Amino acid sequence: LDDTAAVADWAARFVLQRVTEFAPTAERRFVLGLPTGGTPLGMYKRLIQFYKEGRISFKYVTTFNMDEYVGLPRDHPESYHYYMWNEFFKHIDIEPSQAHVLDGNAPNLVDECTRFEKLIKEAGGVNLFIGGIGPDGHIAFNEPGSSLVSRTRAKTLAYDTLEANKRFFGNDISKVPRQALTVGVGTVMDAKEVMILITGSHKALALAKAVEEGVNHMWTVSAFQQHPQALFVCDEDATLELR
Ligand code: F6R
């Protein structure tokens, strides 16, 4: 697609189509996996607009977020809880108990990750997992070198990710949390369908590694070459390195 606005619009329409054709009910909910970050903001804005126009309801949609920082208070403006409520959930009709975000302040992080995986299973698995990637090809916080069959767990963030995310913490890298809870590559691979949003020339190398080279755990997003129904939605700039 031409630019980030077109990616946002296309992705939102895709969600609209998937949710409406599924026609979820209280007994048969649509399960959506969601990312944070700069890339999906436009998609969330469009989905809020669709909701306000009465074209989509999230009443019977269950969501699972990809990740959350460890140790940031829930109401910290950079926590992913805060982001999701502020940018999306508070504007739509989702049931709060059905919007799942990992708890980075849980007393036992291992138990929290096990609980999250169990909840996804009990919800019947994810129908559509939406993701974003970092310039180093990470999906969720599955940094280079992560296992491609990994499950939800605590991860120490790569220096590149701290560097990329410091813009949200007053440009002070020492303020970026060092750890996060994240779904695994295997967790996302289990979704029936995956849609990854990639925009900007700084992601061009990652996109080329993801689709034009072999599956490689140093570029964890490349795992989706082996997913039966994975879709990469990109703008022109992100395709600069493609052959
Ligand atoms: C966010 C996430 C990350 C981001 C990635 C890109 O929940 O899991 O993989 O999608 O870091 O972030 P932006 O969109 O800010 O470039």
Coordinates of N, CA and C and ligand atoms in Angstrom, one line a residue:
L1 N 0.8 -1.2 0.0 CA 0.0 0.0 0.0 C 0.9 1.2 0.0
D2 N 0.3 2.4 -0.4 CA 1.1 3.6 -0.6 C 1.8 4.1 0.7
D3 N 1.0 4.2 1.8 CA 1.5 4.9 2.9 C 0.9 4.3 4.2
T4 N 1.3 4.9 5.4 CA 0.8 4.4 6.6 C -0.7 4.6 6.8
A5 N -1.3 5.6 6.2 CA -2.7 5.8 6.3 C -3.5 4.7 5.6
A6 N -2.9 4.3 4.4 CA -3.6 3.3 3.6 C -3.4 1.9 4.4
V7 N -2.3 1.7 5.1 CA -2.1 0.5 5.8 C -3.2 0.4 7.0
A8 N -3.3 1.6 7.7 CA -4.2 1.6 8.8 C -5.7 1.3 8.3
D9 N -6.0 1.9 7.2 CA -7.4 1.8 6.7 C -7.6 0.3 6.2
W10 N -6.7 -0.2 5.5 CA -6.8 -1.6 5.0 C -6.9 -2.6 6.1
A11 N -6.1 -2.4 7.2 CA -6.0 -3.3 8.3 C -7.4 -3.2 9.1
A12 N -7.9 -2.0 9.3 CA -9.1 -1.9 10.0 C -10.3 -2.5 9.2
R13 N -10.3 -2.3 7.9 CA -11.3 -2.9 7.1 C -11.3 -4.5 7.1
F14 N -10.0 -5.0 7.2 CA -9.9 -6.4 7.3 C -10.5 -7.0 8.6
V15 N -10.2 -6.2 9.7 CA -10.8 -6.7 11.0 C -12.3 -6.6 11.0
L16 N -12.8 -5.5 10.4 CA -14.2 -5.3 10.3 C -14.9 -6.5 9.5
Q17 N -14.2 -6.8 8.4 CA -14.7 -7.9 7.6 C -14.7 -9.3 8.4
R18 N -13.6 -9.5 9.0 CA -13.4 -10.8 9.7 C -14.4 -10.9 10.9
V19 N -14.6 -9.8 11.6 CA -15.5 -9.9 12.8 C -17.0 -10.0 12.3
T20 N -17.3 -9.2 11.3 CA -18.7 -9.2 10.9 C -19.1 -10.5 10.2
E21 N -18.2 -11.1 9.4 CA -18.6 -12.4 8.8 C -18.6 -13.5 9.8
F22 N -17.9 -13.4 10.9 CA -17.9 -14.4 11.9 C -19.2 -14.3 12.7
A23 N -19.7 -13.1 12.8 CA -21.0 -12.8 13.6 C -20.9 -13.4 15.0
P24 N -20.0 -12.9 15.8 CA -19.9 -13.5 17.1 C -21.1 -13.3 18.0
T25 N -21.3 -14.3 19.0 CA -22.4 -14.2 19.9 C -21.7 -14.5 21.3
A26 N -22.6 -14.4 22.3 CA -22.1 -14.6 23.7 C -21.5 -16.0 23.8
E27 N -22.0 -17.0 23.1 CA -21.6 -18.4 23.1 C -20.4 -18.6 22.2
R28 N -20.2 -17.8 21.2 CA -19.2 -18.0 20.2 C -18.5 -16.7 19.9
R29 N -17.5 -16.4 20.7 CA -16.9 -15.1 20.6 C -15.8 -15.1 19.6
F30 N -15.5 -14.0 19.0 CA -14.3 -13.8 18.1 C -13.1 -13.4 19.0
V31 N -12.0 -14.1 18.8 CA -10.8 -13.8 19.6 C -9.8 -13.1 18.8
L32 N -9.4 -12.0 19.2 CA -8.5 -11.1 18.5 C -7.2 -10.9 19.3
G33 N -6.0 -11.1 18.7 CA -4.7 -10.8 19.3 C -4.3 -9.4 18.9
L34 N -3.8 -8.6 19.8 CA -3.5 -7.1 19.5 C -2.1 -6.7 19.9
P35 N -1.6 -5.8 19.1 CA -0.3 -5.2 19.4 C -0.5 -3.7 19.9
T36 N 0.6 -3.2 20.5 CA 0.7 -1.8 20.8 C 1.7 -1.1 19.8
G37 N 2.3 0.0 20.2 CA 3.3 0.6 19.4 C 2.7 1.7 18.5
G38 N 3.5 2.3 17.7 CA 3.1 3.4 16.8 C 2.3 2.9 15.6
T39 N 2.7 1.7 15.1 CA 2.1 1.3 13.8 C 0.6 1.1 13.8
P40 N 0.1 0.4 14.9 CA -1.4 0.1 14.8 C -2.3 1.3 15.2
L41 N -1.7 2.4 15.6 CA -2.6 3.5 16.1 C -3.6 3.9 15.1
G42 N -3.3 4.0 13.8 CA -4.2 4.5 12.8 C -5.3 3.4 12.6
M43 N -4.9 2.2 12.7 CA -6.0 1.1 12.6 C -7.0 1.2 13.7
Y44 N -6.5 1.4 15.0 CA -7.4 1.6 16.1 C -8.3 2.8 15.9
K45 N -7.8 3.9 15.4 CA -8.6 5.1 15.1 C -9.8 4.7 14.2
R46 N -9.4 4.0 13.1 CA -10.4 3.7 12.1 C -11.4 2.7 12.7
L47 N -11.0 1.8 13.5 CA -11.9 0.8 14.1 C -12.9 1.5 15.1
I48 N -12.4 2.5 15.8 CA -13.3 3.3 16.7 C -14.3 4.0 15.8
Q49 N -13.9 4.6 14.7 CA -14.8 5.2 13.8 C -15.9 4.3 13.3
F50 N -15.4 3.1 12.9 CA -16.4 2.1 12.4 C -17.4 1.7 13.5
Y51 N -16.9 1.6 14.8 CA -17.8 1.3 15.9 C -18.8 2.5 16.1
K52 N -18.3 3.7 16.0 CA -19.2 4.8 16.2 C -20.3 4.9 15.1
E53 N -19.9 4.5 13.9 CA -20.8 4.5 12.8 C -21.8 3.3 12.8
G54 N -21.6 2.4 13.8 CA -22.5 1.2 14.0 C -22.1 0.1 13.0
R55 N -20.9 0.1 12.5 CA -20.6 -0.9 11.5 C -19.9 -2.1 12.2
I56 N -19.5 -2.0 13.4 CA -18.9 -3.1 14.1 C -19.2 -3.0 15.6
S57 N -19.3 -4.2 16.2 CA -19.4 -4.2 17.7 C -18.4 -5.1 18.2
F58 N -17.9 -4.8 19.4 CA -16.8 -5.6 20.1 C -17.4 -6.3 21.3
K59 N -18.8 -6.3 21.4 CA -19.4 -6.9 22.6 C -19.1 -8.3 22.8
Y60 N -19.0 -9.0 21.7 CA -18.7 -10.5 21.8 C -17.3 -10.8 21.2
V61 N -16.4 -9.8 21.4 CA -15.0 -10.0 21.0 C -14.2 -10.1 22.2
T62 N -13.3 -11.1 22.2 CA -12.3 -11.2 23.3 C -10.9 -10.9 22.8
T63 N -10.2 -10.1 23.6 CA -8.8 -9.7 23.0 C -7.7 -10.2 24.0
F64 N -6.6 -10.5 23.4 CA -5.4 -10.8 24.1 C -4.3 -9.9 23.5
N65 N -3.6 -9.2 24.4 CA -2.5 -8.3 23.9 C -1.2 -9.1 23.9
M66 N -0.3 -8.7 23.0 CA 0.9 -9.4 22.8 C 1.9 -9.4 24.0
D67 N 1.9 -8.2 24.6 CA 3.0 -8.0 25.6 C 2.7 -6.9 26.6
E68 N 3.6 -6.8 27.6 CA 3.5 -5.7 28.6 C 4.9 -5.6 29.3
Y69 N 5.2 -4.4 29.6 CA 6.5 -4.2 30.3 C 6.4 -4.8 31.7
V70 N 7.5 -5.2 32.3 CA 7.6 -5.7 33.7 C 7.9 -4.5 34.6
G71 N 7.0 -4.4 35.6 CA 7.4 -3.4 36.7 C 6.9 -2.0 36.4
L72 N 6.2 -1.7 35.3 CA 5.6 -0.4 35.1 C 4.2 -0.4 35.8
P73 N 3.9 0.6 36.6 CA 2.5 0.6 37.1 C 1.5 0.6 36.0
R74 N 0.4 0.0 36.2 CA -0.7 -0.2 35.2 C -1.1 1.2 34.6
D75 N -1.1 2.2 35.5 CA -1.6 3.5 35.0 C -0.4 4.4 34.5
H76 N 0.8 3.8 34.4 CA 1.9 4.6 33.8 C 1.5 4.9 32.3
P77 N 1.7 6.1 31.8 CA 1.3 6.4 30.4 C 2.0 5.5 29.4
E78 N 3.1 4.9 29.7 CA 3.8 4.0 28.7 C 3.5 2.5 28.9
S79 N 2.7 2.2 29.9 CA 2.3 0.8 30.1 C 1.4 0.4 28.9
Y80 N 1.4 -0.8 28.6 CA 0.6 -1.3 27.5 C -0.9 -1.4 27.9
H81 N -1.1 -1.5 29.2 CA -2.5 -1.4 29.7 C -3.1 0.0 29.4
Y82 N -2.3 0.9 29.8 CA -2.7 2.3 29.6 C -3.0 2.6 28.1
Y83 N -2.0 2.2 27.3 CA -2.1 2.4 25.9 C -3.4 1.8 25.3
M84 N -3.7 0.6 25.7 CA -4.8 -0.1 25.1 C -6.1 0.5 25.5
W85 N -6.2 0.9 26.8 CA -7.4 1.6 27.3 C -7.6 2.9 26.7
N86 N -6.5 3.7 26.6 CA -6.6 5.0 26.1 C -6.8 5.1 24.6
E87 N -6.1 4.3 23.9 CA -6.2 4.3 22.4 C -7.3 3.6 21.8
F88 N -7.9 2.6 22.5 CA -8.8 1.7 21.9 C -10.0 1.3 22.8
F89 N -9.7 0.6 23.9 CA -10.8 -0.1 24.6 C -11.9 0.9 25.2
K90 N -11.4 2.1 25.7 CA -12.4 3.0 26.3 C -13.3 3.6 25.3
H91 N -13.0 3.5 24.0 CA -13.8 4.1 23.0 C -14.8 3.1 22.3
I92 N -14.7 1.8 22.7 CA -15.6 0.8 22.1 C -16.4 0.1 23.1
D93 N -17.2 -0.9 22.7 CA -18.1 -1.6 23.6 C -17.6 -2.9 24.1
I94 N -16.2 -3.1 24.2 CA -15.7 -4.3 24.7 C -16.0 -4.5 26.2
E95 N -16.2 -5.8 26.6 CA -16.4 -6.0 28.0 C -15.0 -6.0 28.6
P96 N -14.8 -5.2 29.7 CA -13.5 -5.1 30.3 C -12.9 -6.4 30.7
S97 N -13.7 -7.3 31.1 CA -13.2 -8.6 31.6 C -12.7 -9.5 30.4
Q98 N -13.1 -9.1 29.2 CA -12.7 -9.8 28.0 C -11.5 -9.2 27.3
A99 N -11.0 -8.1 27.8 CA -9.8 -7.5 27.2 C -8.6 -7.9 28.1
H100 N -7.8 -8.9 27.6 CA -6.7 -9.4 28.4 C -5.4 -8.8 28.1
V101 N -4.8 -8.2 29.1 CA -3.4 -7.7 28.9 C -2.6 -8.3 30.0
L102 N -1.4 -8.8 29.7 CA -0.5 -9.5 30.6 C -0.3 -8.5 31.8
D103 N -0.1 -9.1 33.0 CA 0.1 -8.2 34.2 C 1.6 -8.2 34.5
G104 N 2.3 -7.2 34.1 CA 3.7 -7.1 34.4 C 4.1 -6.8 35.8
N105 N 3.1 -6.7 36.7 CA 3.3 -6.5 38.1 C 2.9 -7.7 38.9
A106 N 2.6 -8.8 38.2 CA 2.1 -10.0 38.9 C 3.2 -10.5 39.9
P107 N 2.8 -11.0 41.1 CA 3.8 -11.4 42.0 C 4.7 -12.6 41.5
N108 N 4.1 -13.4 40.6 CA 4.9 -14.5 40.1 C 4.7 -14.4 38.5
L109 N 5.7 -14.0 37.9 CA 5.6 -13.8 36.4 C 5.5 -15.1 35.6
V110 N 6.0 -16.1 36.1 CA 5.9 -17.4 35.4 C 4.4 -17.9 35.5
D111 N 3.8 -17.7 36.7 CA 2.4 -18.1 36.8 C 1.5 -17.2 35.9
E112 N 1.9 -15.9 35.8 CA 1.1 -15.0 35.0 C 1.1 -15.5 33.5
C113 N 2.3 -15.9 33.1 CA 2.4 -16.3 31.7 C 1.6 -17.6 31.4
T114 N 1.7 -18.5 32.4 CA 1.0 -19.8 32.3 C -0.5 -19.5 32.2
R115 N -1.0 -18.6 33.1 CA -2.4 -18.2 33.2 C -2.9 -17.6 31.8
F116 N -2.0 -16.8 31.2 CA -2.4 -16.1 29.9 C -2.6 -17.2 28.8
E117 N -1.6 -18.1 28.7 CA -1.7 -19.2 27.7 C -3.0 -20.0 28.0
K118 N -3.3 -20.3 29.2 CA -4.5 -21.1 29.6 C -5.7 -20.3 29.1
L119 N -5.8 -19.0 29.4 CA -6.9 -18.2 29.0 C -7.1 -18.3 27.5
I120 N -6.0 -18.2 26.7 CA -6.2 -18.2 25.3 C -6.8 -19.6 24.8
K121 N -6.3 -20.6 25.5 CA -6.7 -22.0 25.1 C -8.2 -22.1 25.5
E122 N -8.6 -21.6 26.7 CA -10.0 -21.7 27.1 C -10.9 -20.9 26.2
A123 N -10.4 -19.8 25.6 CA -11.2 -19.0 24.7 C -11.3 -19.6 23.3
G124 N -10.7 -20.8 23.1 CA -10.8 -21.5 21.9 C -9.7 -21.1 20.9
G125 N -8.6 -20.4 21.3 CA -7.6 -20.0 20.4 C -7.9 -18.7 19.8
V126 N -6.9 -18.1 19.2 CA -7.0 -16.8 18.6 C -7.5 -16.9 17.1
N127 N -8.5 -16.2 16.7 CA -9.0 -16.2 15.3 C -8.1 -15.4 14.5
L128 N -7.7 -14.2 15.0 CA -6.9 -13.3 14.2 C -5.9 -12.6 15.1
F129 N -4.6 -12.9 14.9 CA -3.6 -12.2 15.7 C -3.0 -11.1 14.9
I130 N -3.1 -9.9 15.3 CA -2.5 -8.7 14.6 C -1.2 -8.4 15.3
G131 N -0.1 -8.2 14.5 CA 1.2 -7.9 15.2 C 1.9 -6.8 14.5
G132 N 3.0 -6.3 15.1 CA 3.9 -5.4 14.5 C 5.3 -5.9 14.7
I133 N 6.2 -5.4 14.0 CA 7.6 -5.8 14.2 C 8.6 -4.7 14.4
G134 N 9.7 -5.0 15.1 CA 10.7 -4.0 15.3 C 11.7 -4.0 14.1
P135 N 12.5 -3.0 14.0 CA 13.5 -2.9 12.9 C 14.5 -4.2 12.9
D136 N 14.6 -4.8 14.1 CA 15.4 -6.0 14.2 C 14.6 -7.3 13.9
G137 N 13.4 -7.1 13.5 CA 12.5 -8.3 13.1 C 11.8 -8.9 14.3
H138 N 11.9 -8.3 15.5 CA 11.1 -8.9 16.6 C 9.6 -8.8 16.4
I139 N 8.9 -9.8 16.8 CA 7.5 -9.8 16.8 C 7.1 -10.0 18.3
A140 N 6.1 -9.1 18.7 CA 5.9 -9.0 20.2 C 7.3 -8.7 20.8
F141 N 7.7 -9.2 21.9 CA 9.0 -9.0 22.4 C 9.9 -10.2 22.2
N142 N 9.7 -10.9 21.1 CA 10.5 -12.1 20.7 C 11.7 -11.5 20.0
E143 N 12.7 -11.2 20.8 CA 13.9 -10.6 20.3 C 14.8 -11.5 19.4
P144 N 15.7 -11.0 18.6 CA 16.6 -11.9 17.8 C 17.1 -13.0 18.7
G145 N 17.0 -14.2 18.2 CA 17.6 -15.4 18.9 C 16.5 -16.1 19.7
S146 N 15.3 -15.5 19.8 CA 14.2 -16.2 20.5 C 13.8 -17.5 19.8
S147 N 13.4 -18.5 20.6 CA 12.9 -19.7 20.0 C 11.7 -19.5 19.1
L148 N 11.6 -20.1 18.0 CA 10.4 -20.0 17.1 C 9.3 -20.8 17.6
V149 N 9.5 -21.6 18.6 CA 8.3 -22.4 19.2 C 8.0 -21.8 20.6
S150 N 8.5 -20.7 21.0 CA 8.4 -20.1 22.3 C 6.9 -19.8 22.7
R151 N 6.7 -19.9 24.0 CA 5.3 -19.6 24.5 C 5.5 -18.3 25.4
T152 N 4.4 -17.9 26.0 CA 4.3 -16.7 26.8 C 5.3 -16.8 27.9
R153 N 6.2 -15.7 28.0 CA 7.2 -15.8 29.1 C 7.8 -14.4 29.3
A154 N 8.7 -14.3 30.3 CA 9.4 -13.0 30.6 C 10.6 -13.0 29.7
K155 N 10.9 -11.9 29.1 CA 12.1 -11.7 28.3 C 12.9 -10.5 28.7
T156 N 14.2 -10.6 28.6 CA 15.0 -9.4 28.7 C 15.1 -8.7 27.4
L157 N 14.9 -7.4 27.3 CA 14.8 -6.7 26.0 C 16.2 -6.5 25.4
A158 N 16.3 -6.6 24.1 CA 17.6 -6.3 23.4 C 17.9 -4.9 23.5
Y159 N 19.2 -4.6 23.4 CA 19.6 -3.2 23.4 C 18.9 -2.3 22.3
D160 N 18.8 -2.9 21.1 CA 18.1 -2.2 20.0 C 16.7 -1.8 20.3
T161 N 16.0 -2.7 21.1 CA 14.6 -2.4 21.5 C 14.6 -1.3 22.5
L162 N 15.5 -1.3 23.5 CA 15.5 -0.2 24.5 C 15.8 1.1 23.7
E163 N 16.7 1.0 22.8 CA 17.1 2.2 22.0 C 15.8 2.7 21.2
A164 N 15.1 1.8 20.6 CA 14.0 2.2 19.8 C 12.8 2.7 20.6
N165 N 12.7 2.2 21.9 CA 11.6 2.6 22.7 C 11.9 3.7 23.7
K166 N 13.1 4.2 23.7 CA 13.5 5.3 24.6 C 12.7 6.6 24.3
R167 N 12.3 6.7 23.0 CA 11.5 7.9 22.7 C 10.3 8.1 23.5
F168 N 9.8 6.9 24.0 CA 8.6 7.0 24.9 C 8.9 7.3 26.3
F169 N 10.2 7.3 26.7 CA 10.6 7.5 28.0 C 11.5 8.7 28.1
G170 N 11.1 9.8 27.5 CA 11.9 11.1 27.6 C 13.3 10.9 27.0
N171 N 13.4 10.0 26.0 CA 14.7 9.8 25.4 C 15.8 9.3 26.3
D172 N 15.4 8.8 27.5 CA 16.3 8.3 28.5 C 16.3 6.8 28.6
I173 N 17.3 6.2 28.0 CA 17.3 4.7 27.9 C 17.2 4.0 29.3
S174 N 17.8 4.7 30.3 CA 17.8 4.1 31.6 C 16.4 4.0 32.2
K175 N 15.4 4.7 31.6 CA 14.0 4.7 32.1 C 13.2 3.6 31.5
V176 N 13.7 3.0 30.4 CA 13.0 1.9 29.7 C 13.1 0.7 30.5
P177 N 11.9 0.0 30.8 CA 12.0 -1.2 31.6 C 12.9 -2.2 30.8
R178 N 13.7 -3.0 31.6 CA 14.6 -4.0 31.0 C 13.9 -5.3 30.6
Q179 N 12.8 -5.5 31.2 CA 12.1 -6.8 30.9 C 10.7 -6.6 30.5
A180 N 10.2 -7.6 29.8 CA 8.7 -7.6 29.4 C 8.2 -9.0 29.5
L181 N 6.9 -9.0 29.6 CA 6.2 -10.3 29.4 C 5.7 -10.3 28.0
T182 N 5.8 -11.4 27.3 CA 5.4 -11.5 25.9 C 4.9 -12.8 25.5
V183 N 3.9 -12.8 24.6 CA 3.5 -14.1 24.0 C 4.7 -14.6 23.2
G184 N 4.8 -15.9 23.0 CA 5.9 -16.5 22.2 C 5.6 -16.5 20.7
V185 N 6.6 -16.8 19.9 CA 6.3 -16.9 18.5 C 5.3 -18.1 18.3
G186 N 5.5 -19.2 19.1 CA 4.6 -20.3 19.0 C 3.2 -19.9 19.3
T187 N 3.0 -19.0 20.3 CA 1.7 -18.6 20.7 C 1.0 -17.9 19.5
V188 N 1.7 -17.0 18.8 CA 1.1 -16.3 17.7 C 0.9 -17.3 16.5
M189 N 1.9 -18.2 16.3 CA 1.8 -19.2 15.2 C 0.5 -20.1 15.4
D190 N 0.0 -20.3 16.6 CA -1.2 -21.1 16.8 C -2.4 -20.4 16.4
A191 N -2.4 -19.1 16.2 CA -3.6 -18.4 15.7 C -4.0 -18.9 14.4
K192 N -5.3 -18.8 14.1 CA -5.9 -19.3 12.8 C -5.4 -18.4 11.7
E193 N -5.3 -17.1 12.0 CA -4.8 -16.2 11.0 C -4.0 -15.1 11.6
V194 N -3.0 -14.6 10.9 CA -2.0 -13.6 11.5 C -1.9 -12.5 10.5
M195 N -2.0 -11.3 11.0 CA -1.8 -10.1 10.1 C -0.8 -9.2 10.8
I196 N 0.3 -9.0 10.0 CA 1.4 -8.2 10.6 C 1.5 -6.9 9.8
L197 N 1.6 -5.8 10.6 CA 1.6 -4.5 10.0 C 3.1 -4.0 10.0
I198 N 3.5 -3.5 8.8 CA 4.9 -3.1 8.7 C 5.0 -1.8 7.9
T199 N 5.4 -0.7 8.5 CA 5.5 0.5 7.8 C 6.8 1.2 8.1
G200 N 7.3 1.9 7.1 CA 8.5 2.8 7.3 C 9.8 2.1 6.8
S201 N 10.7 2.9 6.2 CA 11.9 2.4 5.7 C 12.8 1.8 6.7
H202 N 12.7 2.2 8.0 CA 13.5 1.6 9.0 C 13.1 0.1 9.3
K203 N 12.0 -0.4 8.7 CA 11.6 -1.8 8.8 C 11.9 -2.6 7.6
A204 N 12.5 -1.9 6.6 CA 12.7 -2.5 5.2 C 13.6 -3.7 5.3
L205 N 14.7 -3.7 6.0 CA 15.6 -4.8 6.1 C 14.8 -6.0 6.8
A206 N 14.1 -5.7 7.8 CA 13.4 -6.7 8.6 C 12.4 -7.4 7.7
L207 N 11.7 -6.6 6.8 CA 10.7 -7.2 5.9 C 11.4 -8.1 4.9
A208 N 12.5 -7.7 4.4 CA 13.2 -8.5 3.4 C 13.7 -9.8 4.1
K209 N 14.2 -9.7 5.3 CA 14.6 -10.9 6.0 C 13.4 -11.8 6.3
A210 N 12.3 -11.2 6.6 CA 11.1 -12.0 6.9 C 10.6 -12.8 5.8
V211 N 10.6 -12.2 4.6 CA 10.0 -12.9 3.5 C 10.9 -13.4 2.4
E212 N 12.1 -12.9 2.3 CA 13.0 -13.3 1.1 C 14.1 -14.2 1.5
E213 N 14.3 -14.4 2.8 CA 15.4 -15.3 3.2 C 14.8 -16.5 4.0
G214 N 15.6 -17.4 4.5 CA 15.1 -18.6 5.2 C 14.5 -18.2 6.5
V215 N 13.8 -19.2 7.1 CA 13.2 -19.0 8.4 C 14.4 -19.0 9.3
N216 N 14.5 -18.0 10.2 CA 15.7 -17.8 11.0 C 15.4 -17.2 12.3
H217 N 15.8 -17.8 13.4 CA 15.4 -17.3 14.7 C 16.1 -16.0 15.1
M218 N 17.0 -15.5 14.2 CA 17.6 -14.2 14.4 C 16.7 -13.1 13.9
W219 N 15.7 -13.5 13.1 CA 14.7 -12.6 12.6 C 13.4 -13.3 12.8
T220 N 12.9 -13.1 14.1 CA 11.8 -14.0 14.5 C 10.5 -13.9 13.7
V221 N 10.3 -12.8 13.1 CA 9.1 -12.7 12.2 C 9.1 -13.6 11.0
S222 N 10.3 -14.1 10.6 CA 10.4 -15.0 9.5 C 9.7 -16.3 9.7
A223 N 9.4 -16.6 11.0 CA 8.7 -17.8 11.3 C 7.3 -17.9 10.6
F224 N 6.8 -16.7 10.3 CA 5.4 -16.7 9.7 C 5.4 -17.2 8.2
Q225 N 6.6 -17.4 7.6 CA 6.6 -18.1 6.3 C 5.9 -19.4 6.4
Q226 N 6.0 -20.0 7.6 CA 5.4 -21.4 7.8 C 4.0 -21.4 8.4
H227 N 3.4 -20.2 8.5 CA 2.0 -20.1 8.9 C 1.1 -20.3 7.7
P228 N 0.0 -21.1 7.9 CA -0.8 -21.4 6.7 C -1.6 -20.1 6.3
Q229 N -1.8 -19.2 7.2 CA -2.6 -18.0 6.8 C -2.0 -16.7 7.4
A230 N -0.9 -16.3 6.9 CA -0.3 -15.1 7.4 C -0.2 -14.0 6.4
L231 N -0.5 -12.8 6.8 CA -0.6 -11.7 5.9 C 0.3 -10.6 6.4
F232 N 1.1 -10.0 5.5 CA 2.0 -8.9 5.8 C 1.4 -7.7 5.1
V233 N 1.0 -6.7 5.9 CA 0.4 -5.4 5.3 C 1.5 -4.3 5.4
C234 N 2.0 -3.9 4.3 CA 3.1 -3.0 4.3 C 2.9 -1.7 3.4
D235 N 3.6 -0.7 3.8 CA 3.6 0.5 2.9 C 4.8 0.5 2.0
E236 N 4.8 1.4 1.0 CA 5.9 1.4 0.0 C 7.3 1.4 0.7
D237 N 7.4 2.3 1.7 CA 8.7 2.5 2.3 C 9.3 1.2 2.9
A238 N 8.4 0.4 3.5 CA 8.9 -0.9 4.1 C 9.4 -1.9 3.0
T239 N 9.0 -1.7 1.8 CA 9.4 -2.6 0.7 C 10.7 -2.3 0.0
L240 N 11.4 -1.2 0.5 CA 12.5 -0.7 -0.2 C 13.6 -1.8 -0.4
E241 N 13.8 -2.7 0.5 CA 14.9 -3.7 0.4 C 14.4 -5.0 -0.3
L242 N 13.2 -5.1 -0.8 CA 12.7 -6.3 -1.4 C 13.4 -6.4 -2.8
R243 N 13.7 -7.6 -3.2 CA 14.3 -7.8 -4.5 C 13.3 -7.6 -5.6
Ligands
F6R1 C1 3.9 -4.3 20.4 C2 4.9 -5.3 20.0 C3 6.1 -4.9 19.1 C4 5.8 -3.7 18.2 C5 7.1 -3.4 17.5 C6 7.0 -2.2 16.6 O1 2.9 -4.9 21.2 O2 4.7 -6.4 20.3 O3 6.5 -6.0 18.4 O4 4.9 -4.1 17.3 O5 8.1 -3.1 18.5 O6 6.6 -1.0 17.3 P1 6.2 0.3 16.5 O7 4.9 0.0 15.9 O8 6.1 1.4 17.5 O9 7.3 0.5 15.5

